[in-house]
Coordinates of N, CA and C in Angstrom, one line a residue:
M1 N 0.8 -1.2 0.0 CA 0.0 0.0 0.0 C 0.9 1.3 0.0
M2 N 1.9 1.2 0.8 CA 2.8 2.4 0.9 C 3.6 2.6 -0.4
I3 N 4.0 1.5 -1.0 CA 4.7 1.6 -2.3 C 3.8 2.1 -3.4
A4 N 2.6 1.7 -3.4 CA 1.6 2.2 -4.4 C 1.4 3.7 -4.2
G5 N 1.3 4.1 -3.0 CA 1.1 5.6 -2.7 C 2.4 6.4 -3.2
L6 N 3.5 5.8 -2.9 CA 4.8 6.5 -3.3 C 4.9 6.5 -4.8
T7 N 4.5 5.4 -5.5 CA 4.5 5.4 -6.9 C 3.6 6.5 -7.5
T8 N 2.4 6.6 -7.0 CA 1.4 7.6 -7.4 C 2.0 9.0 -7.2
F9 N 2.5 9.2 -6.0 CA 3.1 10.5 -5.7 C 4.2 10.9 -6.6
L10 N 5.1 10.0 -6.8 CA 6.3 10.2 -7.7 C 5.9 10.5 -9.1
S11 N 5.0 9.7 -9.6 CA 4.6 9.8 -11.0 C 3.8 11.1 -11.2
S12 N 3.1 11.6 -10.2 CA 2.4 12.9 -10.4 C 3.3 14.1 -10.2
R13 N 4.3 13.9 -9.4 CA 5.3 15.0 -9.1 C 6.4 15.1 -10.1
L14 N 6.9 14.0 -10.5 CA 8.0 13.9 -11.4 C 7.5 13.7 -12.8
G15 N 8.3 14.0 -13.7 CA 8.0 13.7 -15.1 C 8.0 12.3 -15.4
C16 N 7.4 11.9 -16.4 CA 7.4 10.4 -16.8 C 8.8 9.9 -17.0
A17 N 9.7 10.6 -17.6 CA 11.0 10.2 -17.9 C 11.8 10.0 -16.6
V18 N 11.7 10.9 -15.7 CA 12.4 10.8 -14.4 C 11.9 9.7 -13.6
F19 N 10.6 9.5 -13.6 CA 10.0 8.4 -12.9 C 10.4 7.0 -13.5
A20 N 10.5 7.0 -14.8 CA 10.9 5.7 -15.4 C 12.4 5.4 -15.1
A21 N 13.2 6.4 -15.1 CA 14.6 6.2 -14.7 C 14.7 5.8 -13.3
L22 N 14.0 6.3 -12.4 CA 14.0 5.9 -11.0 C 13.5 4.5 -10.8
A23 N 12.4 4.1 -11.5 CA 11.9 2.8 -11.4 C 12.9 1.8 -12.0
L24 N 13.6 2.1 -13.1 CA 14.6 1.3 -13.6 C 15.8 1.0 -12.7
S25 N 16.2 2.1 -12.0 CA 17.4 2.0 -11.1 C 17.0 1.1 -9.9
I26 N 15.7 1.2 -9.4 CA 15.3 0.4 -8.3 C 15.2 -1.1 -8.8
S27 N 14.6 -1.3 -9.9 CA 14.5 -2.7 -10.4 C 15.9 -3.3 -10.7
T28 N 16.8 -2.5 -11.2 CA 18.1 -3.0 -11.5 C 18.9 -3.4 -10.3
A29 N 18.7 -2.6 -9.2 CA 19.4 -2.9 -7.9 C 18.8 -4.2 -7.4
A30 N 17.6 -4.6 -7.7 CA 17.0 -5.9 -7.1 C 17.7 -7.1 -7.7
V31 N 18.3 -7.0 -8.9 CA 19.0 -8.2 -9.5 C 20.4 -8.2 -9.0
A32 N 20.7 -9.0 -8.0 CA 22.0 -9.0 -7.4 C 22.8 -10.1 -8.0
A33 N 24.1 -9.9 -8.0 CA 25.1 -10.8 -8.5 C 25.1 -12.1 -7.6
P34 N 25.5 -13.2 -8.2 CA 25.6 -14.4 -7.3 C 26.5 -14.2 -6.1
K35 N 26.1 -14.8 -5.0 CA 26.9 -14.7 -3.8 C 27.2 -16.1 -3.2
I36 N 28.4 -16.3 -2.9 CA 28.9 -17.5 -2.3 C 28.8 -17.3 -0.8
T37 N 28.2 -18.2 0.0 CA 28.2 -18.1 1.4 C 29.6 -18.1 2.0
E38 N 29.8 -17.1 2.9 CA 31.2 -17.0 3.4 C 31.6 -18.1 4.3
G39 N 32.8 -18.5 4.3 CA 33.3 -19.6 5.0 C 34.4 -20.4 4.3
M40 N 34.9 -21.5 4.8 CA 35.9 -22.3 4.2 C 35.4 -23.2 3.2
Y41 N 36.1 -23.4 2.0 CA 35.7 -24.2 0.9 C 36.9 -25.1 0.5
R42 N 36.6 -26.3 0.1 CA 37.6 -27.1 -0.6 C 37.4 -26.7 -2.1
V43 N 38.4 -26.1 -2.6 CA 38.4 -25.5 -4.0 C 39.3 -26.3 -4.9
D44 N 38.7 -26.9 -6.0 CA 39.4 -27.6 -7.0 C 39.6 -26.6 -8.2
W45 N 40.8 -26.1 -8.3 CA 41.1 -25.1 -9.3 C 41.9 -25.7 -10.4
N46 N 41.2 -26.2 -11.4 CA 41.8 -26.8 -12.6 C 42.7 -28.0 -12.1
G47 N 42.2 -28.8 -11.2 CA 43.0 -30.0 -10.7 C 43.8 -29.7 -9.5
K48 N 44.0 -28.5 -9.1 CA 44.8 -28.2 -7.8 C 43.8 -28.0 -6.7
V49 N 43.8 -28.8 -5.7 CA 42.8 -28.7 -4.6 C 43.4 -28.1 -3.4
R50 N 42.7 -27.1 -2.9 CA 43.2 -26.4 -1.7 C 42.0 -25.9 -0.9
D51 N 42.2 -25.8 0.5 CA 41.1 -25.2 1.3 C 41.3 -23.7 1.4
L52 N 40.3 -23.0 0.9 CA 40.4 -21.5 0.8 C 39.2 -20.9 1.5
C53 N 39.4 -19.7 2.0 CA 38.3 -18.9 2.6 C 37.6 -18.0 1.6
V54 N 36.3 -18.1 1.6 CA 35.4 -17.2 0.9 C 35.0 -16.1 1.8
D55 N 35.2 -14.8 1.4 CA 34.8 -13.7 2.3 C 34.1 -12.7 1.4
F56 N 33.8 -11.5 2.0 CA 33.1 -10.4 1.3 C 33.8 -10.1 0.0
Y57 N 35.1 -10.0 0.0 CA 35.8 -9.6 -1.2 C 35.8 -10.6 -2.3
T58 N 35.7 -11.9 -1.9 CA 35.5 -12.9 -2.9 C 34.2 -12.7 -3.7
N59 N 33.1 -12.4 -3.0 CA 31.9 -12.1 -3.7 C 31.9 -10.8 -4.5
D60 N 32.7 -9.8 -4.1 CA 32.9 -8.7 -5.0 C 33.5 -9.0 -6.3
D61 N 34.4 -10.0 -6.2 CA 35.2 -10.5 -7.4 C 34.3 -11.2 -8.4
L62 N 33.1 -11.6 -8.1 CA 32.2 -12.4 -9.0 C 31.4 -11.5 -9.9
I63 N 31.9 -10.3 -10.2 CA 31.2 -9.4 -11.2 C 32.1 -9.1 -12.3
A64 N 31.6 -8.8 -13.4 CA 32.4 -8.5 -14.6 C 33.3 -7.3 -14.5
R65 N 32.8 -6.2 -13.9 CA 33.6 -5.0 -13.7 C 34.8 -5.3 -12.8
D66 N 34.7 -6.1 -11.8 CA 35.8 -6.4 -10.9 C 36.8 -7.2 -11.7
W67 N 36.3 -8.2 -12.4 CA 37.2 -9.0 -13.3 C 38.0 -8.1 -14.2
Q68 N 37.3 -7.2 -14.8 CA 38.0 -6.2 -15.7 C 39.1 -5.4 -15.0
G69 N 38.8 -5.0 -13.8 CA 39.7 -4.2 -13.0 C 41.0 -5.1 -12.6
V70 N 40.8 -6.3 -12.2 CA 41.9 -7.2 -11.9 C 42.8 -7.4 -13.1
M71 N 42.1 -7.7 -14.3 CA 42.9 -7.9 -15.5 C 43.7 -6.6 -15.9
A72 N 43.1 -5.5 -15.7 CA 43.7 -4.2 -16.1 C 45.0 -4.0 -15.2
A73 N 44.9 -4.4 -13.9 CA 46.0 -4.3 -13.0 C 47.2 -5.2 -13.4
Q74 N 46.9 -6.2 -14.2 CA 47.9 -7.1 -14.7 C 48.5 -6.7 -16.0
G75 N 47.9 -5.6 -16.6 CA 48.4 -5.1 -17.9 C 47.4 -5.1 -19.1
P76 N 46.6 -6.1 -19.3 CA 45.8 -6.2 -20.5 C 44.7 -5.1 -20.6
L77 N 44.4 -4.7 -21.8 CA 43.3 -3.8 -22.0 C 42.1 -4.6 -22.4
C78 N 41.1 -4.6 -21.6 CA 39.9 -5.5 -21.8 C 38.6 -4.7 -22.0
K79 N 37.8 -5.2 -22.9 CA 36.4 -4.7 -23.1 C 35.5 -5.8 -22.7
L80 N 34.4 -5.4 -22.1 CA 33.4 -6.4 -21.7 C 32.2 -6.4 -22.7
S81 N 31.7 -7.6 -22.9 CA 30.4 -7.7 -23.7 C 29.6 -8.8 -23.2
D82 N 28.4 -8.9 -23.6 CA 27.5 -10.0 -23.3 C 27.4 -10.3 -21.8
V83 N 27.4 -9.2 -21.0 CA 27.3 -9.3 -19.5 C 25.9 -9.7 -19.1
K84 N 25.8 -10.8 -18.4 CA 24.5 -11.3 -17.9 C 24.7 -11.5 -16.4
V85 N 23.7 -10.9 -15.6 CA 23.8 -11.1 -14.1 C 22.5 -11.5 -13.6
G86 N 22.5 -12.6 -12.8 CA 21.3 -13.1 -12.2 C 21.6 -13.4 -10.7
K87 N 20.6 -13.9 -10.0 CA 20.8 -14.1 -8.6 C 21.8 -15.3 -8.3
T88 N 21.8 -16.3 -9.2 CA 22.7 -17.5 -8.9 C 23.7 -17.7 -10.1
R89 N 23.6 -16.9 -11.1 CA 24.5 -17.0 -12.3 C 24.9 -15.7 -12.8
A90 N 26.1 -15.7 -13.3 CA 26.6 -14.5 -14.0 C 27.5 -15.0 -15.1
S91 N 27.6 -14.2 -16.2 CA 28.5 -14.6 -17.3 C 28.9 -13.3 -18.1
W92 N 30.0 -13.4 -18.7 CA 30.5 -12.3 -19.6 C 31.6 -12.7 -20.5
T93 N 31.8 -11.9 -21.5 CA 32.9 -12.1 -22.4 C 33.9 -10.9 -22.3
G94 N 35.1 -11.1 -22.2 CA 36.1 -10.1 -22.1 C 37.1 -10.2 -23.3
Q95 N 37.2 -9.2 -24.1 CA 38.2 -9.2 -25.2 C 39.4 -8.4 -24.7
C96 N 40.5 -9.1 -24.6 CA 41.7 -8.4 -24.1 C 42.8 -8.4 -25.1
R97 N 43.6 -7.2 -25.0 CA 44.7 -7.0 -25.9 C 46.0 -6.7 -25.0
Q98 N 47.1 -7.2 -25.4 CA 48.4 -6.9 -24.7 C 49.4 -6.5 -25.8
P99 N 49.4 -5.2 -26.1 CA 50.3 -4.8 -27.2 C 51.8 -4.7 -26.8
W100 N 52.1 -4.9 -25.5 CA 53.5 -4.7 -25.1 C 54.3 -6.0 -24.9
V101 N 53.7 -7.1 -25.4 CA 54.4 -8.4 -25.2 C 55.2 -8.8 -26.5
G102 N 55.7 -7.8 -27.2 CA 56.4 -8.1 -28.4 C 55.5 -8.1 -29.7
R103 N 54.3 -8.5 -29.5 CA 53.3 -8.4 -30.6 C 52.0 -8.2 -29.9
V104 N 50.9 -7.9 -30.6 CA 49.6 -7.7 -29.9 C 49.0 -9.1 -29.7
A105 N 48.8 -9.4 -28.4 CA 48.2 -10.7 -28.1 C 46.7 -10.4 -27.9
E106 N 45.8 -11.1 -28.5 CA 44.4 -11.0 -28.4 C 43.8 -12.2 -27.8
V107 N 43.1 -12.1 -26.7 CA 42.6 -13.2 -26.0 C 41.1 -12.9 -25.6
E108 N 40.2 -13.9 -25.9 CA 38.9 -13.8 -25.5 C 38.7 -14.7 -24.3
H109 N 38.1 -14.1 -23.2 CA 37.8 -14.8 -22.0 C 36.2 -14.9 -21.9
R110 N 35.7 -16.2 -21.9 CA 34.3 -16.4 -21.7 C 34.2 -16.9 -20.2
V111 N 33.5 -16.2 -19.4 CA 33.5 -16.5 -18.0 C 32.0 -16.8 -17.6
S112 N 31.8 -17.9 -16.8 CA 30.5 -18.1 -16.3 C 30.7 -18.5 -14.8
V113 N 29.8 -17.9 -14.0 CA 29.8 -18.2 -12.5 C 28.4 -18.7 -12.2
K114 N 28.4 -19.8 -11.4 CA 27.2 -20.4 -10.9 C 27.3 -20.8 -9.4
V115 N 26.3 -20.3 -8.6 CA 26.3 -20.7 -7.2 C 25.1 -21.6 -7.1
N116 N 25.3 -22.8 -6.6 CA 24.2 -23.8 -6.6 C 23.5 -23.8 -5.3
G117 N 22.3 -24.4 -5.2 CA 21.5 -24.4 -4.0 C 22.1 -25.1 -2.8
D118 N 23.0 -26.0 -3.1 CA 23.7 -26.7 -2.0 C 24.9 -26.0 -1.5
S119 N 25.1 -24.7 -1.9 CA 26.2 -23.8 -1.5 C 27.5 -24.2 -2.2
T120 N 27.5 -25.1 -3.2 CA 28.7 -25.3 -4.0 C 28.7 -24.2 -5.1
F121 N 29.9 -24.0 -5.7 CA 29.9 -23.1 -6.8 C 30.8 -23.6 -7.9
D122 N 30.5 -23.1 -9.1 CA 31.3 -23.5 -10.3 C 31.6 -22.2 -11.1
I123 N 32.9 -22.1 -11.4 CA 33.3 -21.0 -12.2 C 34.1 -21.6 -13.4
L124 N 33.8 -21.2 -14.6 CA 34.5 -21.7 -15.8 C 34.9 -20.5 -16.6
T125 N 36.2 -20.5 -16.9 CA 36.8 -19.5 -17.8 C 37.4 -20.2 -19.0
K126 N 36.9 -19.9 -20.2 CA 37.4 -20.4 -21.4 C 38.2 -19.3 -22.2
L127 N 39.4 -19.6 -22.5 CA 40.3 -18.7 -23.3 C 40.4 -19.1 -24.7
S128 N 40.3 -18.2 -25.6 CA 40.5 -18.5 -27.0 C 41.2 -17.3 -27.7
G129 N 41.7 -17.5 -28.9 CA 42.5 -16.5 -29.5 C 43.9 -16.9 -29.4
D130 N 44.8 -15.9 -29.0 CA 46.2 -16.2 -28.9 C 46.6 -17.1 -27.7
Q131 N 45.7 -17.2 -26.8 CA 45.9 -18.2 -25.7 C 44.7 -19.1 -25.7
Q132 N 44.9 -20.4 -25.5 CA 43.8 -21.3 -25.4 C 43.8 -22.1 -24.1
A133 N 42.7 -22.1 -23.4 CA 42.7 -22.9 -22.2 C 41.2 -22.9 -21.7
S134 N 41.0 -23.9 -20.8 CA 39.7 -24.0 -20.1 C 40.1 -24.2 -18.7
I135 N 39.6 -23.2 -17.8 CA 40.0 -23.2 -16.4 C 38.7 -23.4 -15.6
P136 N 38.5 -24.6 -15.1 CA 37.3 -24.8 -14.2 C 37.7 -24.6 -12.7
I137 N 36.8 -24.0 -12.0 CA 37.0 -23.9 -10.5 C 35.7 -24.4 -9.9
R138 N 35.8 -25.3 -9.0 CA 34.6 -25.9 -8.3 C 34.9 -25.8 -6.8
G139 N 34.0 -25.3 -6.0 CA 34.1 -25.2 -4.6 C 33.0 -25.9 -3.8
Q140 N 33.4 -26.6 -2.8 CA 32.4 -27.3 -1.9 C 32.7 -26.7 -0.5
P141 N 31.6 -26.3 0.2 CA 31.8 -25.8 1.6 C 32.3 -26.9 2.5
L142 N 33.2 -26.6 3.4 CA 33.6 -27.5 4.5 C 32.5 -27.4 5.6
R143 N 32.4 -28.5 6.3 CA 31.4 -28.6 7.3 C 32.0 -28.6 8.7
G144 N 31.1 -28.4 9.7 CA 31.6 -28.4 11.1 C 32.6 -27.4 11.5
A145 N 33.5 -27.8 12.3 CA 34.5 -26.8 12.8 C 35.4 -26.3 11.7
A146 N 35.6 -27.0 10.7 CA 36.4 -26.6 9.5 C 35.8 -25.5 8.7
A147 N 34.5 -25.3 8.9 CA 33.8 -24.3 8.0 C 34.1 -22.9 8.3
K148 N 34.7 -22.6 9.4 CA 34.9 -21.2 9.8 C 36.3 -20.8 9.3
C149 N 36.4 -19.6 8.7 CA 37.7 -19.1 8.3 C 38.6 -18.7 9.5
G150 N 39.7 -19.2 9.6 CA 40.7 -18.8 10.6 C 41.5 -17.6 10.2
T151 N 42.2 -17.0 11.2 CA 43.0 -15.8 10.9 C 44.1 -16.1 9.9
D152 N 44.6 -17.3 9.8 CA 45.7 -17.7 8.9 C 45.2 -18.3 7.6
A153 N 43.9 -18.3 7.4 CA 43.3 -18.9 6.2 C 43.7 -18.2 4.9
T154 N 44.0 -18.9 3.8 CA 44.3 -18.3 2.5 C 42.9 -17.9 1.9
M155 N 42.9 -16.7 1.4 CA 41.6 -16.2 0.8 C 41.5 -16.7 -0.7
F156 N 40.2 -16.9 -1.1 CA 39.9 -17.3 -2.4 C 39.7 -16.1 -3.2
R157 N 40.5 -15.9 -4.3 CA 40.3 -14.7 -5.2 C 40.3 -15.3 -6.6
P158 N 39.1 -15.5 -7.2 CA 39.0 -16.2 -8.4 C 39.7 -15.7 -9.6
W159 N 40.1 -14.4 -9.7 CA 40.8 -13.9 -10.9 C 42.3 -13.7 -10.7
Q160 N 42.8 -14.3 -9.7 CA 44.3 -14.1 -9.5 C 45.0 -15.4 -9.5

């Protein structure tokens, strides 16, 4: 009832375009990126298995813009396309160039992130172009006393 009143008030006071922009920003904010429950996970990173801690920053890393920032810090110039974000899944394509490695290296990164109902997660990065690879990451939460991140735990950072 209160939301309906607010909607009526805003639409009568604000122009149609301003109201539409406000409604779009509210609805866009409602679609959150996938979140992994914080705690310790047994992570299989392309065949290398380690126990790693998922924290707030891990979840920040699960968005295309953060991936782009991490890649830029390593040197490549990357453009994003085909970015899709849902509550349990996200995917994007990054076209990256490295002109300073002797020749221009062009690599396409196709990334998909999925958080499952049982708190496991799957991240798959496929590289094509001048570099070819498929990098699967799968995480399973640890149970019991092992589930809590200790002060000496190694953090899970998917793009490093």
